[in-house]
């Protein structure tokens, strides 16, 4: 199974500023030695030696992830601004049917839908899945004429809405899917996707609490022994303590949760818009240190980064 990140930010899009780009250039220049400039080879080695947070960027688009099997069957998870990037990619040139799973309908998870090219194609079919009974109304609201110049009714594709019940099994394109409701304002749902012996969980926008480690039939189906989890880790511990009931988690809570449920890989996701690339890299280092030296757990920790692909 392949995971591709198209948007990884939470709350609102966060493009790099000119000042941040300049700071990256300045930091890179300060690292250069005369030997690094002697040849093309030495220059390429220097560039390759730069830390990821300096040479690249985590990304500024809001939540959108795809998971694909070996045959190319693809499911879309949320429709933040990253969905526009997916819609413009070569990945979808031969597709005419799309399955989108919504965690919930806050702006940062639906902003990309009016910019999703296939939604305007009469030959396209879009299947919307969510735990919300009023999903169609919620999605239409952002395209009211007061909010957006193109109405939902102007979309030419065939769009169907499917409400999912926690604990009930769903099979789409050979993926076995379960969902459960989590703690977040506006009712957010987590999903598990199982195919060919691999299980991936999508658990964005959740404020983890001790009771999330209580076993229930629904949570067992979604979380237990997953191979990987994409999980809300928006805050540091200090900031999470200042934003109780905002609906998001600290990175260490996300790791504790994964450890309890026996999950092997963790992708820290839904990054705080006020955190720059350097801060996010520091959080990744702290998360790996916490996993190794505090939990003593064998869990692989990654930072969800725009345009990255991972084979699970």
CSV table of C-alpha atoms in Angstrom, one decimal:
chain,number,residue,atom,x,y,z
A,1,UNK,CA,0.0,0.0,0.0
A,2,UNK,CA,1.3,3.5,-0.9
A,3,UNK,CA,0.6,6.7,1.1
A,4,UNK,CA,1.0,10.0,-0.6
A,5,UNK,CA,0.7,13.3,1.2
A,6,UNK,CA,-0.8,16.2,-0.8
A,7,UNK,CA,-1.6,18.5,2.1
A,8,UNK,CA,-0.4,18.2,5.7
A,9,UNK,CA,-1.2,21.4,7.5
A,10,UNK,CA,-4.0,22.0,9.9
A,11,UNK,CA,-6.4,25.0,10.3
A,12,UNK,CA,-5.4,27.0,7.3
A,13,UNK,CA,-3.0,27.0,4.3
A,14,UNK,CA,0.5,28.1,5.3
A,15,UNK,CA,2.7,29.1,2.3
A,16,UNK,CA,6.3,29.9,2.8
A,17,UNK,CA,6.9,33.7,3.3
A,18,UNK,CA,9.7,35.6,1.5
A,19,UNK,CA,11.4,36.0,4.9
A,20,UNK,CA,11.4,32.3,5.5
A,21,UNK,CA,12.9,31.6,2.1
A,22,UNK,CA,15.6,34.2,2.7
A,23,UNK,CA,16.3,32.7,6.1
A,24,UNK,CA,16.8,29.3,4.5
A,25,UNK,CA,19.2,30.7,1.9
A,26,UNK,CA,21.2,32.6,4.5
A,27,UNK,CA,21.5,29.4,6.7
A,28,UNK,CA,22.6,27.4,3.7
A,29,UNK,CA,25.2,29.9,2.7
A,30,UNK,CA,26.6,30.0,6.3
A,31,UNK,CA,27.3,26.3,6.0
A,32,UNK,CA,29.3,26.5,2.8
A,33,UNK,CA,33.1,26.0,2.9
A,34,UNK,CA,35.5,26.6,-0.1
A,35,UNK,CA,35.8,22.9,-0.6
A,36,UNK,CA,32.1,22.7,-1.2
A,37,UNK,CA,32.4,24.9,-4.3
A,38,UNK,CA,35.4,23.2,-6.0
A,39,UNK,CA,33.3,21.1,-8.4
A,40,UNK,CA,29.8,20.0,-9.5
A,41,UNK,CA,30.3,16.9,-7.4
A,42,UNK,CA,31.3,18.8,-4.3
A,43,UNK,CA,28.4,21.2,-4.8
A,44,UNK,CA,25.9,18.4,-5.1
A,45,UNK,CA,27.3,16.7,-2.0
A,46,UNK,CA,26.9,19.9,-0.1
A,47,UNK,CA,23.3,20.3,-1.2
A,48,UNK,CA,22.6,16.6,-0.3
A,49,UNK,CA,24.1,17.2,3.2
A,50,UNK,CA,21.7,20.0,4.1
A,51,UNK,CA,19.0,19.0,6.6
A,52,UNK,CA,15.6,18.4,5.1
A,53,UNK,CA,14.0,21.3,6.9
A,54,UNK,CA,16.5,23.7,5.3
A,55,UNK,CA,16.7,22.2,1.8
A,56,UNK,CA,13.0,21.5,1.4
A,57,UNK,CA,9.7,22.3,3.2
A,58,UNK,CA,7.0,20.4,5.0
A,59,UNK,CA,4.4,22.1,2.9
A,60,UNK,CA,1.6,24.6,3.3
A,61,UNK,CA,-1.5,22.9,1.9
A,62,UNK,CA,-4.3,21.6,4.2
A,63,UNK,CA,-5.2,18.0,4.7
A,64,UNK,CA,-5.4,15.7,1.8
A,65,UNK,CA,-3.9,12.2,1.6
A,66,UNK,CA,-4.2,9.3,-0.9
A,67,UNK,CA,-3.7,5.6,-0.3
A,68,UNK,CA,-3.2,3.3,-3.2
A,69,UNK,CA,-2.8,-0.4,-3.8
A,70,UNK,CA,-0.3,-2.0,-6.2
A,71,UNK,CA,-2.8,-1.9,-9.1
A,72,UNK,CA,-3.3,1.9,-8.7
A,73,UNK,CA,-6.7,1.8,-7.0
A,74,UNK,CA,-6.8,5.0,-4.9
A,75,UNK,CA,-8.8,6.4,-2.0
A,76,UNK,CA,-8.7,10.1,-1.1
A,77,UNK,CA,-8.7,11.1,2.5
A,78,UNK,CA,-10.1,14.6,3.1
A,79,UNK,CA,-10.3,17.5,0.6
A,80,UNK,CA,-8.2,20.3,1.9
A,81,UNK,CA,-6.2,22.5,-0.5
A,82,UNK,CA,-3.9,19.6,-1.2
A,83,UNK,CA,-6.8,18.1,-3.2
A,84,UNK,CA,-6.2,20.7,-5.9
A,85,UNK,CA,-2.6,19.5,-6.3
A,86,UNK,CA,-3.8,15.9,-6.5
A,87,UNK,CA,-6.4,16.9,-9.1
A,88,UNK,CA,-3.6,18.5,-11.2
A,89,UNK,CA,-1.3,15.5,-11.0
A,90,UNK,CA,-0.5,12.8,-13.5
A,91,UNK,CA,-1.9,10.3,-11.0
A,92,UNK,CA,-5.5,10.9,-12.1
A,93,UNK,CA,-5.2,11.2,-15.9
A,94,UNK,CA,-7.0,7.9,-16.6
A,95,UNK,CA,-9.4,8.0,-13.7
A,96,UNK,CA,-13.1,8.8,-13.9
A,97,UNK,CA,-14.3,7.6,-10.5
A,98,UNK,CA,-13.1,9.0,-7.2
A,99,UNK,CA,-13.8,7.9,-3.6
A,100,UNK,CA,-13.3,10.6,-1.0
A,101,UNK,CA,-13.5,9.9,2.7
A,102,UNK,CA,-14.1,12.9,4.9
A,103,UNK,CA,-13.0,13.0,8.5
A,104,UNK,CA,-15.3,16.0,9.1
A,105,UNK,CA,-16.3,19.3,7.3
A,106,UNK,CA,-14.2,22.0,8.9
A,107,UNK,CA,-12.8,24.4,6.3
A,108,UNK,CA,-9.3,23.0,6.2
A,109,UNK,CA,-10.7,19.6,5.2
A,110,UNK,CA,-13.0,20.8,2.4
A,111,UNK,CA,-11.3,23.9,0.9
A,112,UNK,CA,-9.9,22.1,-2.0
A,113,UNK,CA,-13.1,20.5,-3.2
A,114,UNK,CA,-14.3,23.5,-5.4
A,115,UNK,CA,-10.8,23.5,-7.0
A,116,UNK,CA,-10.8,19.7,-7.8
A,117,UNK,CA,-10.8,19.5,-11.6
A,118,UNK,CA,-12.7,16.2,-11.9
A,119,UNK,CA,-15.7,17.7,-10.1
A,120,UNK,CA,-16.3,19.8,-13.2
A,121,UNK,CA,-16.0,16.9,-15.6
A,122,UNK,CA,-19.4,15.4,-16.7
A,123,UNK,CA,-17.6,12.0,-17.2
A,124,UNK,CA,-16.5,11.9,-13.6
A,125,UNK,CA,-18.2,10.2,-10.7
A,126,UNK,CA,-17.3,11.2,-7.1
A,127,UNK,CA,-18.4,9.1,-4.2
A,128,UNK,CA,-18.3,10.9,-0.9
A,129,UNK,CA,-18.1,8.9,2.4
A,130,UNK,CA,-18.4,10.3,5.9
A,131,UNK,CA,-20.0,9.6,9.3
A,132,UNK,CA,-22.1,12.8,8.9
A,133,UNK,CA,-25.8,12.4,7.9
A,134,UNK,CA,-25.8,16.0,6.5
A,135,UNK,CA,-22.6,15.8,4.5
A,136,UNK,CA,-24.1,17.1,1.3
A,137,UNK,CA,-25.5,20.2,3.1
A,138,UNK,CA,-22.1,20.9,4.8
A,139,UNK,CA,-20.2,20.6,1.6
A,140,UNK,CA,-22.6,22.7,-0.4
A,141,UNK,CA,-22.5,25.6,2.2
A,142,UNK,CA,-18.9,26.6,1.3
A,143,UNK,CA,-20.1,27.2,-2.3
A,144,UNK,CA,-23.0,29.5,-1.4
A,145,UNK,CA,-22.8,32.5,-3.6
A,146,UNK,CA,-21.9,34.7,-0.6
A,147,UNK,CA,-18.8,32.5,0.0
A,148,UNK,CA,-17.8,31.3,-3.5
A,149,UNK,CA,-18.5,32.4,-7.1
A,150,UNK,CA,-19.2,28.8,-8.4
A,151,UNK,CA,-22.2,27.1,-6.8
A,152,UNK,CA,-22.2,23.4,-5.8
A,153,UNK,CA,-25.0,22.9,-8.4
A,154,UNK,CA,-22.6,24.0,-11.1
A,155,UNK,CA,-20.4,21.0,-10.7
A,156,UNK,CA,-20.8,18.7,-13.7
A,157,UNK,CA,-19.7,15.4,-12.1
A,158,UNK,CA,-22.0,12.9,-10.6
A,159,UNK,CA,-21.6,13.2,-6.8
A,160,UNK,CA,-23.1,10.6,-4.4
A,161,UNK,CA,-23.1,10.7,-0.6
A,162,UNK,CA,-22.8,7.7,1.6
A,163,UNK,CA,-23.2,7.9,5.4
A,164,UNK,CA,-21.1,5.4,7.4
A,165,UNK,CA,-21.9,3.9,10.7
A,166,UNK,CA,-19.1,3.2,13.3
A,167,UNK,CA,-18.4,-0.5,13.5
A,168,UNK,CA,-20.0,-1.4,10.2
A,169,UNK,CA,-17.7,-2.8,7.5
A,170,UNK,CA,-17.5,-1.1,4.1
A,171,UNK,CA,-15.6,-2.5,1.0
A,172,UNK,CA,-14.5,-0.1,-1.7
A,173,UNK,CA,-12.2,-1.2,-4.5
A,174,UNK,CA,-11.1,-4.1,-2.4
A,175,UNK,CA,-10.2,-2.0,0.7
A,176,UNK,CA,-12.0,-3.1,3.8
A,177,UNK,CA,-12.9,0.1,5.8
A,178,UNK,CA,-14.0,0.8,9.3
A,179,UNK,CA,-14.6,4.1,11.1
A,180,UNK,CA,-15.1,5.4,14.6
A,181,UNK,CA,-16.0,8.8,16.1
A,182,UNK,CA,-13.3,10.7,17.9
A,183,UNK,CA,-13.1,13.7,20.2
A,184,UNK,CA,-13.2,16.9,18.1
A,185,UNK,CA,-15.6,19.8,17.8
A,186,UNK,CA,-17.9,19.1,14.9
A,187,UNK,CA,-17.6,15.3,15.0
A,188,UNK,CA,-14.5,13.9,13.5
A,189,UNK,CA,-14.2,10.3,12.3
A,190,UNK,CA,-11.1,8.1,12.1
A,191,UNK,CA,-10.8,5.4,9.5
A,192,UNK,CA,-8.9,2.2,8.9
A,193,UNK,CA,-8.1,0.8,5.4
A,194,UNK,CA,-7.1,-2.8,5.1
A,195,UNK,CA,-6.0,-4.6,1.9
A,196,UNK,CA,-3.6,-7.4,1.0
A,197,UNK,CA,-2.5,-7.9,4.7
A,198,UNK,CA,-1.8,-4.2,5.3
A,199,UNK,CA,-3.7,-1.8,7.5
A,200,UNK,CA,-3.4,2.0,7.5
A,201,UNK,CA,-5.3,4.3,9.9
A,202,UNK,CA,-6.2,8.0,9.2
A,203,UNK,CA,-6.9,9.7,12.5
A,204,UNK,CA,-6.7,13.5,12.0
A,205,UNK,CA,-8.3,16.1,14.1
A,206,UNK,CA,-8.6,14.3,17.4
A,207,UNK,CA,-7.9,15.6,21.0
A,208,UNK,CA,-6.7,12.4,22.6
A,209,UNK,CA,-7.8,11.6,26.1
A,210,UNK,CA,-7.1,8.7,28.5
A,211,UNK,CA,-10.4,7.1,27.5
A,212,UNK,CA,-9.2,6.7,24.0
A,213,UNK,CA,-7.1,3.8,25.3
A,214,UNK,CA,-10.3,2.1,26.4
A,215,UNK,CA,-11.1,-0.8,24.2
A,216,UNK,CA,-14.4,-0.7,22.3
A,217,UNK,CA,-15.5,-2.9,19.4
A,218,UNK,CA,-15.3,0.1,17.0
A,219,UNK,CA,-11.8,1.2,18.1
A,220,UNK,CA,-10.5,-2.3,18.0
A,221,UNK,CA,-11.6,-2.6,14.4
A,222,UNK,CA,-10.0,0.7,13.5
A,223,UNK,CA,-6.8,0.9,15.5
A,224,UNK,CA,-5.6,-2.4,16.8
A,225,UNK,CA,-2.2,-3.6,15.3
A,226,UNK,CA,-2.3,-1.2,12.3
A,227,UNK,CA,0.8,-1.1,10.2
A,228,UNK,CA,0.7,2.7,10.1
A,229,UNK,CA,-1.3,5.6,11.4
A,230,UNK,CA,-1.6,9.2,10.1
A,231,UNK,CA,-2.4,11.1,13.2
A,232,UNK,CA,-3.1,14.6,14.5
A,233,UNK,CA,0.0,15.8,16.3
A,234,UNK,CA,-0.6,19.5,15.9
A,235,UNK,CA,0.9,20.8,19.2
A,236,UNK,CA,3.8,20.6,21.6
A,237,UNK,CA,2.8,19.5,25.1
A,238,UNK,CA,3.0,23.1,26.3
A,239,UNK,CA,0.7,24.4,23.6
A,240,UNK,CA,-1.7,21.5,24.0
A,241,UNK,CA,-2.1,22.4,27.7
A,242,UNK,CA,-3.1,25.9,26.7
A,243,UNK,CA,-5.6,24.8,24.1
A,244,UNK,CA,-7.8,22.3,25.9
A,245,UNK,CA,-11.0,21.4,23.9
A,246,UNK,CA,-9.6,22.9,20.7
A,247,UNK,CA,-9.7,19.3,19.3
A,248,UNK,CA,-6.0,18.6,18.6
A,249,UNK,CA,-3.2,16.6,20.3
A,250,UNK,CA,0.4,16.9,21.3
A,251,UNK,CA,2.9,14.7,19.5
A,252,UNK,CA,3.7,12.6,22.6
A,253,UNK,CA,0.0,11.8,23.1
A,254,UNK,CA,-0.2,10.6,19.5
A,255,UNK,CA,2.8,8.3,20.1
A,256,UNK,CA,1.4,7.0,23.4
A,257,UNK,CA,-1.8,6.2,21.6
A,258,UNK,CA,0.0,4.4,18.8
A,259,UNK,CA,2.0,2.4,21.3
A,260,UNK,CA,-1.2,1.3,23.2
A,261,UNK,CA,-2.9,0.1,20.1
A,262,UNK,CA,0.2,-1.7,18.8
A,263,UNK,CA,0.8,0.4,15.7
A,264,UNK,CA,4.1,0.1,14.0
A,265,UNK,CA,4.6,3.4,12.1
A,266,UNK,CA,3.4,6.9,13.0
A,267,UNK,CA,3.1,9.9,10.6
A,268,UNK,CA,2.8,13.1,12.6
A,269,UNK,CA,0.1,15.1,10.7
A,270,UNK,CA,-2.1,18.2,10.7
A,271,UNK,CA,0.8,20.6,11.5
A,272,UNK,CA,0.3,23.8,13.4
A,273,UNK,CA,0.3,26.8,10.9
A,274,UNK,CA,2.5,28.8,13.2
A,275,UNK,CA,5.3,26.2,13.2
A,276,UNK,CA,7.9,26.7,10.5
A,277,UNK,CA,10.0,23.9,9.0
A,278,UNK,CA,12.7,24.1,11.6
A,279,UNK,CA,10.2,23.9,14.5
A,280,UNK,CA,8.5,20.9,12.9
A,281,UNK,CA,11.9,19.2,12.4
A,282,UNK,CA,12.6,19.8,16.1
A,283,UNK,CA,9.2,18.2,17.0
A,284,UNK,CA,10.2,15.1,14.8
A,285,UNK,CA,13.5,14.8,16.7
A,286,UNK,CA,11.7,15.2,20.0
A,287,UNK,CA,9.1,12.6,19.0
A,288,UNK,CA,11.8,10.0,18.1
A,289,UNK,CA,13.7,10.7,21.3
A,290,UNK,CA,10.5,10.3,23.3
A,291,UNK,CA,9.7,7.0,21.6
A,292,UNK,CA,13.1,5.6,22.1
A,293,UNK,CA,14.1,6.8,25.6
A,294,UNK,CA,10.8,7.3,27.4
A,295,UNK,CA,8.5,4.7,25.9
A,296,UNK,CA,11.3,2.3,24.9
A,297,UNK,CA,9.0,1.4,22.0
A,298,UNK,CA,9.9,0.0,18.5
A,299,UNK,CA,7.8,2.5,16.6
A,300,UNK,CA,9.0,4.3,13.5
A,301,UNK,CA,8.2,8.0,13.6
A,302,UNK,CA,7.9,10.2,10.5
A,303,UNK,CA,6.8,13.8,9.7
A,304,UNK,CA,4.1,13.9,7.2
A,305,UNK,CA,5.5,16.0,4.4
A,306,UNK,CA,3.9,17.3,1.2
A,307,UNK,CA,4.6,15.3,-2.0
A,308,UNK,CA,6.2,12.5,-0.1
A,309,UNK,CA,5.3,8.9,-0.8
A,310,UNK,CA,5.7,5.9,1.6
A,311,UNK,CA,5.3,2.2,0.9
A,312,UNK,CA,3.7,0.4,3.8
